Amino acid sequence: MKAAYIHIPFCEHICFYCDFNKVFLKGQPVDEYIEALLREMKIQLEITPVKELETIFVGGGTPTVLDENQLDRLCNGIRSILPFQNGEFTFEANPGDLSDEKLSILHEYGVNRLSFGVQSFNNELLKKIGRTHTSDDVFETLNKARNAGFENISIDLMYALPGQTENDFRSTLKTALDLDLPHYSSYSLIVEPKTIFYNLMRKGKLHLPSEDVEARMYDILMTEMEKHGLHQYEISNFAKPGYESKHNLVYWDNEEYFGFGAGAHSYVEQVRKSNFGPVKKYIHHLDKEELPIFEQHKLTKQEMMEEEMFLGLRKNNGVSLSLFKEKYEENVLNVFGDAISEMVERKLLEIVDNRIKLTKEGRFLGNEVFQSFLLL
């Protein structure tokens, strides 16, 4: 066990595209939630003791909407309960949310990586997608973070947004790259059920770029990142050498991790679990000193092998044939021979240096490739 994910489900505003487990902050039992969260950590660690975690990732929601006292309580509890020394400790944040005092608290407790949801530097487009910050908020917050001693900073960008043009995306990319950060993530918009955008789409009121325009934006993204010395190590992630997200690599390497918090998912001892999402129901279970498990499923060997492929192929260095054999005592070419042959023939996959990996063409059709490894 290398990693722990911690979920803070509170937001001051709900973005139009977001389908993560979240609630409006106002009127929520935030202090009680933090205590329940720390209780869950203690109970889980008693059941599944681990010597040391290498990464902690606090996401949401918006973790930085917590006030200074709540943030201090959370960080203090994490440090007291989880076996974590000097690994990668990430907090997600929104531009404009981080006061100097909050940054000081995070730094004091050893948080050493910040991930900001920037999405775009076009202020009109930010309004269209339900974001409340402006591009000036981004510059101001990044300056504060750097002055507080944070060097390992990542920002998220989105493309294929409603009304977005290729030139607009180029402009956002230029502004982002001029910041000279060590890590960038960039995703195309996916319209998920139970979001404001989904409701607009059903009414015919959501006007998105075509698939061809989306593909050209992705090509622009890969080209510009490479020009600026940022290595694409996963379909949507780019980093300077040594700044890859160690926490996210745990997911893509199909390794196990704890998930704490309302709606959080975990993968422990070959069992995938999800917690209850409603905050009060989550707290209720922990008030009774029991884990708030909503559902769980023990993976079969077949399911584990499938996940090894469709998670591992997200990485640019792909899946190691020898590591697959070591983990599952099976030859990947025997298990998935037909799918691999078809994808190699279509030039979407290649086998190089004992690894199966996506070609550049394959990155554009990643989901189609991944689905081919689901054995029916």
XYZ file of C-alpha atoms in Angstrom:
376
model
C 0.000 0.000 0.000
C 1.577 3.252 -1.142
C -1.120 5.899 -1.251
C -4.105 7.547 0.406
C -6.761 9.727 -1.196
C -8.748 12.043 1.112
C -12.006 13.602 -0.100
C -13.346 16.988 0.980
C -16.798 17.284 -0.662
C -17.512 20.969 0.024
C -17.672 23.721 -2.601
C -18.725 27.373 -2.526
C -19.913 27.052 -6.134
C -20.757 24.059 -8.321
C -19.063 24.017 -11.737
C -21.354 23.194 -14.645
C -19.330 20.140 -15.775
C -18.507 18.570 -12.385
C -19.887 15.151 -11.437
C -17.672 14.523 -8.400
C -19.290 13.965 -5.011
C -19.773 17.497 -3.719
C -22.212 19.744 -1.836
C -22.568 23.474 -1.243
C -20.489 24.476 1.773
C -23.118 26.694 3.424
C -24.967 24.961 6.256
C -22.893 21.779 6.125
C -21.520 20.042 9.270
C -17.916 20.650 8.217
C -16.283 20.245 11.639
C -18.193 17.004 12.274
C -17.168 15.775 8.817
C -13.470 16.332 9.521
C -13.741 14.402 12.812
C -15.552 11.553 11.022
C -12.879 11.542 8.321
C -10.110 11.187 10.910
C -12.092 8.417 12.625
C -12.343 6.538 9.329
C -8.563 6.725 8.934
C -8.013 5.271 12.421
C -10.497 2.424 11.936
C -9.112 1.507 8.488
C -5.504 1.561 9.711
C -6.432 -0.786 12.557
C -7.951 -3.205 10.030
C -5.204 -2.787 7.402
C -1.970 -1.647 9.089
C 0.713 -0.274 6.768
C 4.284 0.736 7.561
C 4.509 3.836 5.408
C 2.553 5.674 2.748
C 4.452 7.318 -0.087
C 1.752 9.714 -1.313
C -1.261 11.543 0.088
C -3.690 13.422 -2.148
C -6.401 15.677 -0.705
C -9.052 16.371 -3.331
C -12.669 17.352 -3.665
C -14.854 19.225 -3.912
C -12.586 22.060 -2.891
C -10.324 21.241 0.073
C -9.188 24.848 0.406
C -12.714 26.133 1.191
C -12.041 24.897 4.733
C -11.301 27.796 7.080
C -7.898 28.107 8.749
C -8.903 26.219 11.919
C -10.516 23.407 9.955
C -7.527 23.146 7.644
C -5.182 22.992 10.624
C -7.316 20.275 12.279
C -7.401 18.207 9.095
C -3.657 18.437 8.433
C -2.794 17.783 12.071
C -5.044 14.705 12.056
C -3.580 13.389 8.808
C -0.063 13.735 10.207
C -1.035 12.111 13.527
C -2.879 9.123 12.070
C -1.363 8.199 8.718
C 2.114 6.624 8.530
C 3.604 9.253 6.248
C 6.986 10.937 6.440
C 8.507 12.698 3.442
C 6.609 11.575 0.359
C 4.432 13.506 -2.081
C 1.665 15.394 -0.227
C -0.768 17.104 -2.615
C -3.674 19.478 -1.995
C -6.135 20.492 -4.693
C -7.034 24.174 -4.637
C -9.025 26.775 -6.531
C -7.399 30.037 -7.613
C -8.497 32.748 -5.199
C -9.203 30.359 -2.298
C -5.782 30.342 -0.680
C -4.971 33.047 1.852
C -1.400 33.524 3.040
C -2.423 31.909 6.345
C -3.857 28.823 4.635
C -0.706 28.470 2.544
C 1.378 28.767 5.693
C -0.638 26.001 7.397
C -0.248 23.662 4.423
C 3.481 24.322 4.195
C 3.935 23.831 7.939
C 2.367 20.359 7.774
C 4.566 19.266 4.897
C 2.220 19.686 1.947
C 4.692 19.883 -0.938
C 2.515 19.829 -4.057
C -0.418 22.032 -5.074
C -2.830 21.297 -7.912
C -4.960 24.209 -9.131
C -8.159 23.896 -11.165
C -7.489 26.690 -13.666
C -9.274 25.238 -16.755
C -8.882 28.333 -18.966
C -7.361 31.814 -19.072
C -10.331 33.184 -21.027
C -12.500 34.963 -18.445
C -15.662 34.740 -20.557
C -15.172 31.014 -21.018
C -14.587 30.575 -17.292
C -18.006 32.139 -16.646
C -19.576 29.839 -19.247
C -18.373 26.724 -17.429
C -19.370 27.954 -13.977
C -15.963 28.924 -12.629
C -15.857 31.968 -10.328
C -12.159 32.859 -10.557
C -10.489 35.036 -13.202
C -7.111 34.759 -14.871
C -5.804 37.484 -12.533
C -6.784 35.277 -9.566
C -4.574 32.531 -11.013
C -1.516 34.792 -11.306
C -2.045 36.203 -7.818
C -2.533 32.782 -6.186
C 0.477 31.262 -7.933
C 2.653 34.153 -6.753
C 1.418 33.651 -3.196
C 2.097 29.914 -3.393
C 5.631 30.434 -4.683
C 6.326 33.069 -2.011
C 5.090 30.579 0.613
C 7.729 28.090 -0.539
C 5.789 25.873 -2.943
C 7.742 24.795 -6.001
C 5.880 21.660 -7.146
C 2.752 23.235 -8.633
C 0.392 21.762 -11.218
C -2.526 23.324 -13.048
C -5.467 21.669 -14.810
C -6.655 22.947 -18.180
C -9.714 21.902 -20.174
C -10.400 21.934 -23.887
C -13.366 21.253 -26.195
C -15.384 23.615 -23.992
C -18.650 25.226 -25.197
C -17.844 27.833 -27.843
C -14.087 27.329 -27.493
C -11.986 27.786 -30.625
C -8.562 26.386 -31.492
C -7.092 29.886 -31.266
C -8.575 30.376 -27.832
C -7.048 27.095 -26.642
C -3.685 28.095 -28.132
C -3.884 31.376 -26.225
C -4.687 29.605 -22.934
C -1.828 27.169 -23.521
C 0.633 29.999 -24.215
C -0.366 31.790 -21.007
C -0.116 28.558 -19.035
C 3.276 27.608 -20.437
C 4.647 31.119 -19.863
C 4.147 30.393 -16.139
C 6.911 27.764 -16.468
C 5.341 25.289 -14.049
C 6.707 21.764 -13.542
C 3.423 19.945 -14.220
C 0.289 20.385 -16.334
C -2.842 18.254 -16.739
C -5.219 18.860 -19.617
C -8.514 17.106 -20.308
C -11.236 17.385 -22.911
C -14.700 18.132 -21.589
C -16.782 15.006 -20.981
C -20.448 15.752 -20.358
C -21.471 13.532 -17.451
C -25.003 12.764 -16.171
C -26.256 14.762 -13.182
C -24.389 17.896 -14.248
C -25.716 21.267 -15.382
C -24.075 20.731 -18.786
C -25.846 17.384 -19.185
C -29.220 19.050 -18.641
C -28.326 21.780 -21.142
C -27.201 19.180 -23.685
C -30.501 17.298 -23.370
C -32.322 20.563 -24.111
C -30.110 21.229 -27.155
C -28.565 24.288 -25.500
C -24.964 23.098 -25.186
C -22.885 23.875 -28.267
C -19.581 22.002 -28.232
C -16.701 21.911 -30.740
C -16.789 19.033 -33.239
C -14.790 15.842 -32.672
C -12.338 16.984 -35.372
C -11.755 20.298 -33.591
C -11.341 18.455 -30.277
C -8.731 16.160 -31.878
C -6.836 19.160 -33.283
C -6.843 20.780 -29.826
C -5.329 17.600 -28.356
C -2.685 17.611 -31.087
C -1.894 21.274 -30.330
C -1.610 20.348 -26.638
C 0.888 17.525 -27.230
C 2.947 19.593 -29.673
C 3.203 22.667 -27.441
C 4.017 20.677 -24.304
C 6.828 18.854 -26.101
C 8.195 22.152 -27.474
C 8.431 23.456 -23.906
C 10.301 20.433 -22.566
C 7.330 18.852 -20.800
C 7.266 15.076 -21.141
C 3.881 13.469 -21.784
C 3.918 10.591 -19.333
C 0.168 9.836 -19.460
C -2.614 10.617 -21.915
C -3.540 13.893 -20.186
C -0.460 14.680 -18.077
C 2.801 16.466 -18.819
C 5.767 17.137 -16.545
C 9.330 18.268 -16.317
C 11.629 15.332 -15.440
C 11.069 14.234 -11.840
C 7.764 16.094 -11.402
C 5.359 13.373 -12.535
C 2.441 12.887 -10.130
C 3.517 9.954 -7.973
C 0.017 9.645 -6.537
C -1.719 9.335 -9.896
C 0.894 6.841 -11.057
C -0.305 4.558 -8.243
C -3.697 4.427 -9.991
C -2.271 3.896 -13.462
C 0.177 1.257 -12.196
C -2.904 -0.553 -10.810
C -1.540 -0.543 -7.276
C -3.647 -0.448 -4.112
C -4.610 2.705 -2.198
C -6.811 3.916 0.636
C -9.757 6.215 -0.086
C -11.093 8.243 2.851
C -14.144 10.503 2.878
C -17.706 10.726 1.576
C -17.960 9.047 -1.824
C -14.264 8.113 -1.838
C -13.109 4.957 -3.616
C -10.405 2.618 -2.393
C -8.588 -0.491 -3.598
C -7.417 -2.587 -0.649
C -6.457 -6.283 -0.639
C -7.922 -6.824 -4.137
C -11.268 -5.285 -3.094
C -12.623 -2.108 -4.682
C -14.854 -0.181 -2.284
C -16.820 3.039 -2.389
C -18.077 5.032 0.592
C -21.527 6.501 1.073
C -21.683 9.861 -0.721
C -24.210 11.843 1.362
C -22.292 13.693 4.054
C -24.734 13.018 6.898
C -24.967 9.308 6.081
C -21.159 9.108 5.964
C -20.890 10.799 9.389
C -23.679 8.612 10.821
C -21.771 5.389 10.123
C -18.578 6.734 11.663
C -20.439 7.985 14.737
C -21.219 4.293 15.261
C -17.502 3.456 14.823
C -18.122 1.543 11.600
C -16.680 2.028 8.122
C -19.075 3.921 5.791
C -18.924 1.363 2.970
C -21.639 1.746 0.340
C -20.521 -1.097 -1.907
C -17.543 -3.371 -2.405
C -16.373 -5.898 -4.942
C -13.515 -8.390 -4.777
C -11.825 -8.477 -8.158
C -11.337 -11.715 -10.014
C -7.972 -12.432 -11.621
C -9.538 -11.667 -15.008
C -10.767 -8.273 -13.816
C -7.356 -7.439 -12.355
C -5.659 -8.276 -15.660
C -8.167 -6.153 -17.590
C -7.542 -3.211 -15.261
C -3.793 -3.684 -15.607
C -4.198 -3.098 -19.323
C -6.676 -0.235 -19.537
C -5.073 1.672 -16.661
C -1.475 0.925 -17.652
C -1.981 1.867 -21.285
C -2.859 5.416 -20.193
C 0.867 5.845 -19.445
C 3.153 6.666 -22.332
C 5.515 3.861 -21.359
C 2.583 1.451 -21.369
C 2.444 -2.020 -19.839
C 5.533 -4.157 -19.196
C 5.191 -7.704 -20.549
C 7.552 -9.059 -17.889
C 5.830 -7.245 -15.000
C 2.432 -8.514 -16.195
C 3.832 -12.084 -16.173
C 5.281 -11.551 -12.692
C 2.007 -10.186 -11.267
C -0.448 -12.596 -12.853
C 1.639 -15.627 -13.918
C 0.193 -15.243 -17.398
C 1.624 -14.137 -20.732
C -0.224 -10.978 -21.737
C 0.006 -11.994 -25.415
C -1.866 -15.206 -24.603
C -4.539 -13.499 -22.501
C -5.188 -10.531 -24.803
C -3.647 -11.739 -28.061
C -6.619 -10.955 -30.311
C -7.118 -7.427 -28.964
C -3.388 -6.642 -29.133
C -3.074 -7.985 -32.693
C -6.050 -5.944 -33.874
C -4.811 -2.728 -32.256
C -1.238 -3.224 -33.536
C -2.616 -3.834 -37.035
C -4.630 -0.603 -36.771
C -1.440 1.166 -35.622
C -3.038 2.173 -32.319
C -0.685 0.008 -30.227
C 2.964 -0.956 -30.597
C 5.254 -3.390 -28.806
C 8.634 -1.799 -28.093
C 11.357 -2.843 -25.625
C 9.177 -5.532 -24.034
C 6.337 -3.042 -23.449
C 2.911 -2.576 -25.025
C 2.095 1.081 -25.489
C -0.215 3.439 -27.351
C 1.100 4.963 -30.549
C 0.544 8.680 -31.046
C -2.494 7.787 -33.175
C -3.674 5.514 -30.354
C -3.742 8.399 -27.883
C -6.517 10.005 -29.929
C -8.597 6.816 -29.691
C -7.565 5.739 -26.210
C -11.038 4.823 -24.967
C -11.613 2.547 -27.940
C -8.288 0.801 -27.273
C -9.023 0.403 -23.546
C -12.448 -1.109 -24.205
C -10.905 -3.774 -26.411
C -9.282 -5.280 -23.292
C -12.575 -5.958 -21.518
C -13.000 -9.710 -21.847
C -16.683 -10.549 -22.289
